[in-house]
PDB file of N, CA and C in Angstrom:
ATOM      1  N   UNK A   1      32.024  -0.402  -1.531  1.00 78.00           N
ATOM      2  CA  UNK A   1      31.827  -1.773  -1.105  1.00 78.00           C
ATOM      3  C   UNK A   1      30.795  -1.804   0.019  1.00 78.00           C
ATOM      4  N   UNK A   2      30.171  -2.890  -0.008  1.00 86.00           N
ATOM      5  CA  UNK A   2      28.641  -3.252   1.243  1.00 86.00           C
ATOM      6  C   UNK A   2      29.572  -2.978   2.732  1.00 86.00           C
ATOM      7  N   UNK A   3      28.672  -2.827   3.523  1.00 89.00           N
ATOM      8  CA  UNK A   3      29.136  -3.573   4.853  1.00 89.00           C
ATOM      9  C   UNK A   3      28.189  -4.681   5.332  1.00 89.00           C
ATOM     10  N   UNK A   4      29.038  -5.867   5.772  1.00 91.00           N
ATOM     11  CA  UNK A   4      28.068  -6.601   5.871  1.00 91.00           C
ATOM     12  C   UNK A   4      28.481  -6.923   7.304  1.00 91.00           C
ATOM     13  N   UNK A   5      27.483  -7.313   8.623  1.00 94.00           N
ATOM     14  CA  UNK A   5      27.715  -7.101   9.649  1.00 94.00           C
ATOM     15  C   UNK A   5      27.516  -9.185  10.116  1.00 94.00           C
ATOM     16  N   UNK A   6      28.290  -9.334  11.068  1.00 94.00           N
ATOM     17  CA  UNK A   6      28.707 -11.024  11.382  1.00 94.00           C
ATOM     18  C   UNK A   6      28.318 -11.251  12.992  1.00 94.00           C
ATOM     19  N   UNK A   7      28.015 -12.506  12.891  1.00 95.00           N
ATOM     20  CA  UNK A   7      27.873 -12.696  14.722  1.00 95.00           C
ATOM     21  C   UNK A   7      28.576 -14.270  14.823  1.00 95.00           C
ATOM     22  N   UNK A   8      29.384 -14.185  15.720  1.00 94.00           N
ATOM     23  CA  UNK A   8      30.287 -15.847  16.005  1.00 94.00           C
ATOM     24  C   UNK A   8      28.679 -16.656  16.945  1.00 94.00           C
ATOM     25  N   UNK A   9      29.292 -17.685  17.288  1.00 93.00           N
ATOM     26  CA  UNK A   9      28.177 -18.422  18.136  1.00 93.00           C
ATOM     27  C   UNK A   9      28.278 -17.950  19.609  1.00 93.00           C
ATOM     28  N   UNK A  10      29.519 -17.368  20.291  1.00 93.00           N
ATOM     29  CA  UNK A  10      29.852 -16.396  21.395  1.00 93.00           C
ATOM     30  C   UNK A  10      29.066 -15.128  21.918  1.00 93.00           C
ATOM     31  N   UNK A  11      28.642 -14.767  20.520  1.00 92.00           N
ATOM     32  CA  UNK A  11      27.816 -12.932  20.950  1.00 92.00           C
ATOM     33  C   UNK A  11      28.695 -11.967  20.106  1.00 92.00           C
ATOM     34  N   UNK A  12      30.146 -12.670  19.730  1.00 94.00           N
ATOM     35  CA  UNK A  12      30.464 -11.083  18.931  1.00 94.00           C
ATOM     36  C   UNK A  12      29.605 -10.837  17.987  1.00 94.00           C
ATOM     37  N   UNK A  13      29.575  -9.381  17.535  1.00 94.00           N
ATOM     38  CA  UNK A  13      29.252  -8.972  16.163  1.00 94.00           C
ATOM     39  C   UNK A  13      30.237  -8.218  15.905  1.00 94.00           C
ATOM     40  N   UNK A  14      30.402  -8.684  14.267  1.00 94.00           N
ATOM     41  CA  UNK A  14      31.531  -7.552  13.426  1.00 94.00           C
ATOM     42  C   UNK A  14      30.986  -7.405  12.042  1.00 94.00           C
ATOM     43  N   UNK A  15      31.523  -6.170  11.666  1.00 93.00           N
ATOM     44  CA  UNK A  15      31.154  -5.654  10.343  1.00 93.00           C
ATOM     45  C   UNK A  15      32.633  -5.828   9.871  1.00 93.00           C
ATOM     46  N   UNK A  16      32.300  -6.394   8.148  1.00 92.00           N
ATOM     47  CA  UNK A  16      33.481  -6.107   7.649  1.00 92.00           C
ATOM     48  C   UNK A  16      32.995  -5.691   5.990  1.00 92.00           C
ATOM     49  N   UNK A  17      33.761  -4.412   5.513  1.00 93.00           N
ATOM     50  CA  UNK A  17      34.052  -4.306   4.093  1.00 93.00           C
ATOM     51  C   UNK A  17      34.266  -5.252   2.998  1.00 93.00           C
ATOM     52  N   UNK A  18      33.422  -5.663   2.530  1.00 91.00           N
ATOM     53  CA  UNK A  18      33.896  -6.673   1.215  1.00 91.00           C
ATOM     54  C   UNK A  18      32.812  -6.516  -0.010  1.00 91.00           C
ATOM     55  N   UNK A  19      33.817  -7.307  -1.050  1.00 92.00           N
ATOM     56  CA  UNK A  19      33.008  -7.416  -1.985  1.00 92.00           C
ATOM     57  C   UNK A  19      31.873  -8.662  -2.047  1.00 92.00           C
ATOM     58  N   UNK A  20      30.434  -8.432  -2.940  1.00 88.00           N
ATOM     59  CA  UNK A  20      29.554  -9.405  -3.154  1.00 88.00           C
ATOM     60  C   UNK A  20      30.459 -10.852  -3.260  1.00 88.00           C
ATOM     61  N   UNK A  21      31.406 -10.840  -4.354  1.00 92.00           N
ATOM     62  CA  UNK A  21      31.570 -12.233  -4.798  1.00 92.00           C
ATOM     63  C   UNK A  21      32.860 -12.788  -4.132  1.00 92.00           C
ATOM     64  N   UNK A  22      33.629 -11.995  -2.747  1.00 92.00           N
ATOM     65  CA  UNK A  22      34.847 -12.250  -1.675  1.00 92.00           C
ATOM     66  C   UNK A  22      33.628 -13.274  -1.102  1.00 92.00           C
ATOM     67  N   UNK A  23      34.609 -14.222  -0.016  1.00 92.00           N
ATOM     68  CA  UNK A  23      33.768 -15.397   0.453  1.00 92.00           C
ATOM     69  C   UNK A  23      33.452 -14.966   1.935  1.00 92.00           C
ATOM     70  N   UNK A  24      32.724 -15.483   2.653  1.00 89.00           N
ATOM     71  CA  UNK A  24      32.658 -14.902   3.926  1.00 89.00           C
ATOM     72  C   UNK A  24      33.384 -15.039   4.811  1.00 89.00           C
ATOM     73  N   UNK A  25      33.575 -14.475   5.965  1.00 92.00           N
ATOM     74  CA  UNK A  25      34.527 -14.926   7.181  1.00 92.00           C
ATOM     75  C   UNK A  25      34.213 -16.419   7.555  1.00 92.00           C
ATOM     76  N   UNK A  26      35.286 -16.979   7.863  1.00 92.00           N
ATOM     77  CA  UNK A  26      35.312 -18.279   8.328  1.00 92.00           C
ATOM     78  C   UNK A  26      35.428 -18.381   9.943  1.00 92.00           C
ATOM     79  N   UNK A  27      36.150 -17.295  10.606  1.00 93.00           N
ATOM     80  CA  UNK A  27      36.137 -17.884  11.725  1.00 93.00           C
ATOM     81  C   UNK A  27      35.748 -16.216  12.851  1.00 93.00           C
ATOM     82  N   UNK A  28      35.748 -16.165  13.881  1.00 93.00           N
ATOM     83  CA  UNK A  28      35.418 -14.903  14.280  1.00 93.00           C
ATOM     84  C   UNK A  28      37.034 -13.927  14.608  1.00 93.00           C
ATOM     85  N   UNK A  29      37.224 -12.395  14.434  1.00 92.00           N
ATOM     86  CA  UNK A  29      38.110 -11.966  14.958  1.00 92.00           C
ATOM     87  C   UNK A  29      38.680 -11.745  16.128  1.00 92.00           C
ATOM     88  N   UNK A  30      37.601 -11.793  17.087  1.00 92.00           N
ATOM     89  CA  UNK A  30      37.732 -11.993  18.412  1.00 92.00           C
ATOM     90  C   UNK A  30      38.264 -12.981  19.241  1.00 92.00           C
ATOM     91  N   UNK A  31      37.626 -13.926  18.671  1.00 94.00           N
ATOM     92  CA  UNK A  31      37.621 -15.110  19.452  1.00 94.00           C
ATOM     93  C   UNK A  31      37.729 -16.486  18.742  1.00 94.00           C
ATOM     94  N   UNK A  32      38.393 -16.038  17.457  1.00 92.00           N
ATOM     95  CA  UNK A  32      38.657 -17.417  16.671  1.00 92.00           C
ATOM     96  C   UNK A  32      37.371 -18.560  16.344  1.00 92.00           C
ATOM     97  N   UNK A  33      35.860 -18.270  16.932  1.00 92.00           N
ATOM     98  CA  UNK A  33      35.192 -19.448  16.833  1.00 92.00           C
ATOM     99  C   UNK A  33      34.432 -19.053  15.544  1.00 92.00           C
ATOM    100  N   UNK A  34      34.087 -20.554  15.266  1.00 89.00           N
ATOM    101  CA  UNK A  34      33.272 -20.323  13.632  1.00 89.00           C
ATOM    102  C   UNK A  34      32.537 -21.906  14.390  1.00 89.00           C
ATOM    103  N   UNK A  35      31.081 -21.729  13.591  1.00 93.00           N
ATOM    104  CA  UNK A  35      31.097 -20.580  12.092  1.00 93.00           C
ATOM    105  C   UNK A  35      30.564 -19.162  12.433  1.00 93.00           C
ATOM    106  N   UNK A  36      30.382 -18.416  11.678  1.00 94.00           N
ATOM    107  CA  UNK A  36      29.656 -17.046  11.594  1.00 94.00           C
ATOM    108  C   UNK A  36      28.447 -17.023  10.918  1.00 94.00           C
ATOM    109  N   UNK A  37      27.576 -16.458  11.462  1.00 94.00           N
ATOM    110  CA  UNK A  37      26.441 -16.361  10.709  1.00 94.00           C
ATOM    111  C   UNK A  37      25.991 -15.083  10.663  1.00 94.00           C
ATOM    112  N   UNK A  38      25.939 -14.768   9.110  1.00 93.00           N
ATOM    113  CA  UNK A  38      24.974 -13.242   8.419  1.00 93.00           C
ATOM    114  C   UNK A  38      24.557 -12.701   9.198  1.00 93.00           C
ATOM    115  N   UNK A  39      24.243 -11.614   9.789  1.00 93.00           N
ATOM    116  CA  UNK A  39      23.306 -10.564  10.626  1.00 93.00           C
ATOM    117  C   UNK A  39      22.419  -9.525   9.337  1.00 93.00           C
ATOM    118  N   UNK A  40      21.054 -10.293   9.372  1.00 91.00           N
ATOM    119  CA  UNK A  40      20.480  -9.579   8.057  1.00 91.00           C
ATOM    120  C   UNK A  40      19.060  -8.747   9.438  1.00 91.00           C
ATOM    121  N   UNK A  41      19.024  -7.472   8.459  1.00 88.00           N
ATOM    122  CA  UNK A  41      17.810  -6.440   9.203  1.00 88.00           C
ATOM    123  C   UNK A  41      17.092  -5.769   8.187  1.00 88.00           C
ATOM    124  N   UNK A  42      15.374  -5.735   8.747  1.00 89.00           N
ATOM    125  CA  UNK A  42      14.602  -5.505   8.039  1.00 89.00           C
ATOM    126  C   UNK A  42      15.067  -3.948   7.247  1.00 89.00           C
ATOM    127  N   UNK A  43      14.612  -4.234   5.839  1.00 86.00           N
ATOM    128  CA  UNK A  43      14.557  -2.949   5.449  1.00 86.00           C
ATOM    129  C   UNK A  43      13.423  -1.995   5.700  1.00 86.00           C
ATOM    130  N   UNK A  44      13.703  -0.637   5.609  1.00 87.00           N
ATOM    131  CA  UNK A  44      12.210   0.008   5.661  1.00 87.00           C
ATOM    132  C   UNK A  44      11.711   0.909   4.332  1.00 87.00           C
ATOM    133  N   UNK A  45      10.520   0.365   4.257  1.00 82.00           N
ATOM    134  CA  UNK A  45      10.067   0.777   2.914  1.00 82.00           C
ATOM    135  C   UNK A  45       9.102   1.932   3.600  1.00 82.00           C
ATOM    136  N   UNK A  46       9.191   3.105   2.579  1.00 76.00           N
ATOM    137  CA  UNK A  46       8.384   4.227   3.073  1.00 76.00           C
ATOM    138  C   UNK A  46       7.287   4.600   1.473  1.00 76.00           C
ATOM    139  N   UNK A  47       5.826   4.335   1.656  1.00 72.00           N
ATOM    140  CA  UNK A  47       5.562   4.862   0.810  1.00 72.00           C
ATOM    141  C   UNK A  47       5.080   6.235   1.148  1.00 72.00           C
ATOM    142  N   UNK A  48       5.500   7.202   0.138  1.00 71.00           N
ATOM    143  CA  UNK A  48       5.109   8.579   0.666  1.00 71.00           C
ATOM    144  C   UNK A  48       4.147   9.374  -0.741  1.00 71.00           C
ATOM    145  N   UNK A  49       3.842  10.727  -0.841  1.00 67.00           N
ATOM    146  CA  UNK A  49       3.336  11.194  -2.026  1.00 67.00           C
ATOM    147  C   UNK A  49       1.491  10.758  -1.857  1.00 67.00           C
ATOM    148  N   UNK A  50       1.114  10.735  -3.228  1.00 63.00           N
ATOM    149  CA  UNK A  50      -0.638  10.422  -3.225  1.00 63.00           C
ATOM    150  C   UNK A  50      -0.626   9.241  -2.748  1.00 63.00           C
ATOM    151  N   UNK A  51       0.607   8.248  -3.071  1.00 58.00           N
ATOM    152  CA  UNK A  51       0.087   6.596  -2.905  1.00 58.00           C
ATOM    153  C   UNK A  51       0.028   5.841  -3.940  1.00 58.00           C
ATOM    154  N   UNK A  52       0.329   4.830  -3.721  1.00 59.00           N
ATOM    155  CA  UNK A  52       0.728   3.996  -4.889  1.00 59.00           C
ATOM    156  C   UNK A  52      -0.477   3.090  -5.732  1.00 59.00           C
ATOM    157  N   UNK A  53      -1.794   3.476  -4.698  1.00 60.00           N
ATOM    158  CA  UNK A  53      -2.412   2.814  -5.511  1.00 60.00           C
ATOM    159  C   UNK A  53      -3.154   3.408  -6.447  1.00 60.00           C
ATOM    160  N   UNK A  54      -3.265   4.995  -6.498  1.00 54.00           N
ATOM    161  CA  UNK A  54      -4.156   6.237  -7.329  1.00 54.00           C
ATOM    162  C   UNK A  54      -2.932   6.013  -8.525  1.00 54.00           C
ATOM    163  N   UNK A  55      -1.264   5.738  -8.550  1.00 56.00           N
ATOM    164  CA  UNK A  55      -0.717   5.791  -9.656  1.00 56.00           C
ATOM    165  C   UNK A  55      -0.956   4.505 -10.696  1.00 56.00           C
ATOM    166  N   UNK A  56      -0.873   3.447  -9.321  1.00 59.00           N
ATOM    167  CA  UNK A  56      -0.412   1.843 -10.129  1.00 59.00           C
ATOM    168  C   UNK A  56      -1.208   1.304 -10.268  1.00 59.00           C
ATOM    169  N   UNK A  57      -2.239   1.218  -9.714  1.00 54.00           N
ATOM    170  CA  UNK A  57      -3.962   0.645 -10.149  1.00 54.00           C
ATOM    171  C   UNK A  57      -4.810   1.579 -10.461  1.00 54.00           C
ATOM    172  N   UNK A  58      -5.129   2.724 -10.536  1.00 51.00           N
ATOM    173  CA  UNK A  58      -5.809   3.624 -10.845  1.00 51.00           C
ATOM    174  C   UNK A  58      -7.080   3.442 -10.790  1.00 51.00           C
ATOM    175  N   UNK A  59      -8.008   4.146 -10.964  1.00 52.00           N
ATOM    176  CA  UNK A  59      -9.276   4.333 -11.573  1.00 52.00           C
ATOM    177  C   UNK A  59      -9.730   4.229 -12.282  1.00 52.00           C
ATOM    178  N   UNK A  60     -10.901   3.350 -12.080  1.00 54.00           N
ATOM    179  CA  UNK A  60     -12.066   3.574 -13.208  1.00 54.00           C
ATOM    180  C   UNK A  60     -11.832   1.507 -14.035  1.00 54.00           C
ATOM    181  N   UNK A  61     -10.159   1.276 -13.388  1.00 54.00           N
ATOM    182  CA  UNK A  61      -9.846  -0.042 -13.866  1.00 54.00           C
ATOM    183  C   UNK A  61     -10.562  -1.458 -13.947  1.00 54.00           C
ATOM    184  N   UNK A  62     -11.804  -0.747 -12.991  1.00 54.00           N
ATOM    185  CA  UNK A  62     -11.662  -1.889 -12.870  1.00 54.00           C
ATOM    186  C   UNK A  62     -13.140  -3.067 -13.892  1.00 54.00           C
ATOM    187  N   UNK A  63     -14.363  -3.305 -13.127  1.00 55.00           N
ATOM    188  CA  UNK A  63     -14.924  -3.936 -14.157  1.00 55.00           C
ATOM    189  C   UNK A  63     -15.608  -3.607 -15.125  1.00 55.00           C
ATOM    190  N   UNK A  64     -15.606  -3.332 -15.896  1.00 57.00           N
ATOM    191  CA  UNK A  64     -16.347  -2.497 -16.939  1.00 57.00           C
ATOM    192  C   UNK A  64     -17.871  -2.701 -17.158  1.00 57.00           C
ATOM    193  N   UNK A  65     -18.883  -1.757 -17.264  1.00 60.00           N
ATOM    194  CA  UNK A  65     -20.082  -1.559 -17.703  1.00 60.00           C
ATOM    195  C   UNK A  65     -20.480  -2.221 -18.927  1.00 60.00           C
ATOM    196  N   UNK A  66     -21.373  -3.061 -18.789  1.00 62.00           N
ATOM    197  CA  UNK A  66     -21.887  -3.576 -20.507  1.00 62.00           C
ATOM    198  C   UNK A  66     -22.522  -1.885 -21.325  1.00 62.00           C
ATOM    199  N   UNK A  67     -22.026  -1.652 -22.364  1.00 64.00           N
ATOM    200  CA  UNK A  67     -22.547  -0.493 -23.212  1.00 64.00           C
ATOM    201  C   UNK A  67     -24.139  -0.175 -23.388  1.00 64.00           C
ATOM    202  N   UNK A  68     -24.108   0.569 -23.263  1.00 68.00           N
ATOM    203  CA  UNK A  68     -25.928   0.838 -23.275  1.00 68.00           C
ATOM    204  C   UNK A  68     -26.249   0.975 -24.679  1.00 68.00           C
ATOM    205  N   UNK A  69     -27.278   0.893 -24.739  1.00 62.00           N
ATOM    206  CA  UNK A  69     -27.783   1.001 -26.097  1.00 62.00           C
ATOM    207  C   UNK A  69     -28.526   2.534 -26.690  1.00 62.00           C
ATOM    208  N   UNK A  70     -27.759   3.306 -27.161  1.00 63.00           N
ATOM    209  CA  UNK A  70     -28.280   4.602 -27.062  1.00 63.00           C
ATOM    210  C   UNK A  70     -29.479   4.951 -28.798  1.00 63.00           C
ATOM    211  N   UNK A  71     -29.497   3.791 -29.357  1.00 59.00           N
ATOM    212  CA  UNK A  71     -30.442   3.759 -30.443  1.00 59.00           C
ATOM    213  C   UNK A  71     -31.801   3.585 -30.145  1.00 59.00           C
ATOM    214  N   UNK A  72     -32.131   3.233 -29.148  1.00 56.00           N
ATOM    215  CA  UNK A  72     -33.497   2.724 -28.676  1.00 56.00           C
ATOM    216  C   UNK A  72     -34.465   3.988 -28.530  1.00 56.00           C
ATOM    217  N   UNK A  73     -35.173   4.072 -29.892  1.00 56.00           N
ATOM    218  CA  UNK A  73     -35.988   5.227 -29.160  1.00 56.00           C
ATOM    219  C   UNK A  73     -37.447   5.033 -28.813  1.00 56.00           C
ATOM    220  N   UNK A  74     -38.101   3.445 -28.199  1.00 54.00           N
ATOM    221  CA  UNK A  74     -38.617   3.766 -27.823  1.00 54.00           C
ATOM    222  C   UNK A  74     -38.711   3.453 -25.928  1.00 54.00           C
ATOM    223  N   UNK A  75     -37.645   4.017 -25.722  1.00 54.00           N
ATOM    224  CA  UNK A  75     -37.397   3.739 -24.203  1.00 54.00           C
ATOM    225  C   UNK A  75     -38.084   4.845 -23.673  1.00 54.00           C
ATOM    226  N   UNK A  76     -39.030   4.655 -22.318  1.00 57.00           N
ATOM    227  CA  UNK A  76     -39.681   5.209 -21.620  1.00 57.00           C
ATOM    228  C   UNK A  76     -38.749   5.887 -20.656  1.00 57.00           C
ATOM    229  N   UNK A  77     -37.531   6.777 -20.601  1.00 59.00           N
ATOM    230  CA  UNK A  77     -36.948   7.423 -19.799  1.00 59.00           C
ATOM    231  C   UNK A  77     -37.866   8.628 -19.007  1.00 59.00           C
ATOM    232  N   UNK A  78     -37.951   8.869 -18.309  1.00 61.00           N
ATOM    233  CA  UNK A  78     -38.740   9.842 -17.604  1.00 61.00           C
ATOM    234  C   UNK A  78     -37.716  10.688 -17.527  1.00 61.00           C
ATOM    235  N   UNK A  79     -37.500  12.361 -17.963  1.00 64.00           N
ATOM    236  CA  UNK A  79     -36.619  13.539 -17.256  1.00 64.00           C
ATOM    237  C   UNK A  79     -36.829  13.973 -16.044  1.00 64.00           C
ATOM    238  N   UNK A  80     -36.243  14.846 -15.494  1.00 70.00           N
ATOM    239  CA  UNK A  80     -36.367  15.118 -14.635  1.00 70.00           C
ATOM    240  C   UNK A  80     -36.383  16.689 -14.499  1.00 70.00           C
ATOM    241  N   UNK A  81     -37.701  17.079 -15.326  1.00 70.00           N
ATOM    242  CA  UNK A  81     -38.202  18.470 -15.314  1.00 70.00           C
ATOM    243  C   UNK A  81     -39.505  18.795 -14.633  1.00 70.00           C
ATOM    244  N   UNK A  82     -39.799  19.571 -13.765  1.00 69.00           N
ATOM    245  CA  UNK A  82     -40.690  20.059 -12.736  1.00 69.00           C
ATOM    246  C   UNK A  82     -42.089  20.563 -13.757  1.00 69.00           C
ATOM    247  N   UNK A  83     -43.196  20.336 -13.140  1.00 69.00           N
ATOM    248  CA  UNK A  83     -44.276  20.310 -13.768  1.00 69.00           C
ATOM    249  C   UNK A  83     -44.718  21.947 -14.033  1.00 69.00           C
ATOM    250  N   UNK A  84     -45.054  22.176 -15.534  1.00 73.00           N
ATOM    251  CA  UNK A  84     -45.400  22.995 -15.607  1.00 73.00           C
ATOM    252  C   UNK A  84     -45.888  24.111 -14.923  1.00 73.00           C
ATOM    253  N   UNK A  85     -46.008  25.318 -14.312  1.00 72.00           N
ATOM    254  CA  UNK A  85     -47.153  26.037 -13.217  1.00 72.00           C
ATOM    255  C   UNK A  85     -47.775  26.952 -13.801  1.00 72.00           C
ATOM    256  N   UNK A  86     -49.170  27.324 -13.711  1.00 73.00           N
ATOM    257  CA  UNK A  86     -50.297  27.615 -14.486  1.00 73.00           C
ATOM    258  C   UNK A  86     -49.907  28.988 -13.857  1.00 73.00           C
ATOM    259  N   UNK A  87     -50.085  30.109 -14.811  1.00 70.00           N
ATOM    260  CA  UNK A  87     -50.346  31.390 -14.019  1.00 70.00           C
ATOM    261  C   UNK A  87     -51.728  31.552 -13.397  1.00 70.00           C
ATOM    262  N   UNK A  88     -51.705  31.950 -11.994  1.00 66.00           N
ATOM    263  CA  UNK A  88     -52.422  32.749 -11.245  1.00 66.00           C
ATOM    264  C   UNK A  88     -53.864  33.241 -11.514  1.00 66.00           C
ATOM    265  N   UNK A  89     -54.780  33.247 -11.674  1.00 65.00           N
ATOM    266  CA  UNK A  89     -55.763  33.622 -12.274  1.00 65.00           C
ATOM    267  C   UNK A  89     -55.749  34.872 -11.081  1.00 65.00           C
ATOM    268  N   UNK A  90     -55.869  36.603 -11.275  1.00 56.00           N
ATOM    269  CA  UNK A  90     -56.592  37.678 -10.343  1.00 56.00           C
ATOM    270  C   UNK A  90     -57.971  38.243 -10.389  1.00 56.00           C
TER     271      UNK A  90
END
């Protein structure tokens, strides 16, 4: 069963054992005053490992390249090979 922790309008706080669908305290144990109100605390989220965004969005997702056209032969591509060198004349 949860623990769920209570505060009167006084300053007590109490925790009590119950189930989700039991109703809440009505009045305080201490000091008889109501109402009570929830005592809720942040949770802490830890992301740890590579990271969640290399798993859950990944790479490469995102806008895609229009396809090139690899039939075109008469495209002027230049390589990128170094100019011939003449041997030496002695």
């Amino acid at each position: 069963m949860p623990t769920y922790e209570y505060k009167c309008p006084n300053g007590h706080v109490f925790e009590i054992f119950k189930r989700i669908a039991d109703p809440a305290p009505e009045k305080c144990p201490v000091c008889d005053a109501s109402p009570v109100e929830t005592v809720l605390y942040p949770v802490p989220v830890h992301f740890r490992g590579s990271g969640f965004y290399s798993t859950d969005y990944g790479r490469g997702r995102g806008k895609k390249e229009p396809a090139k056209d690899t039939s075109d032969s008469g495209s002027s591509e230049k390589k990128d090979t170094p100019p011939e060198k003449k041997a030496a004349e002695a």
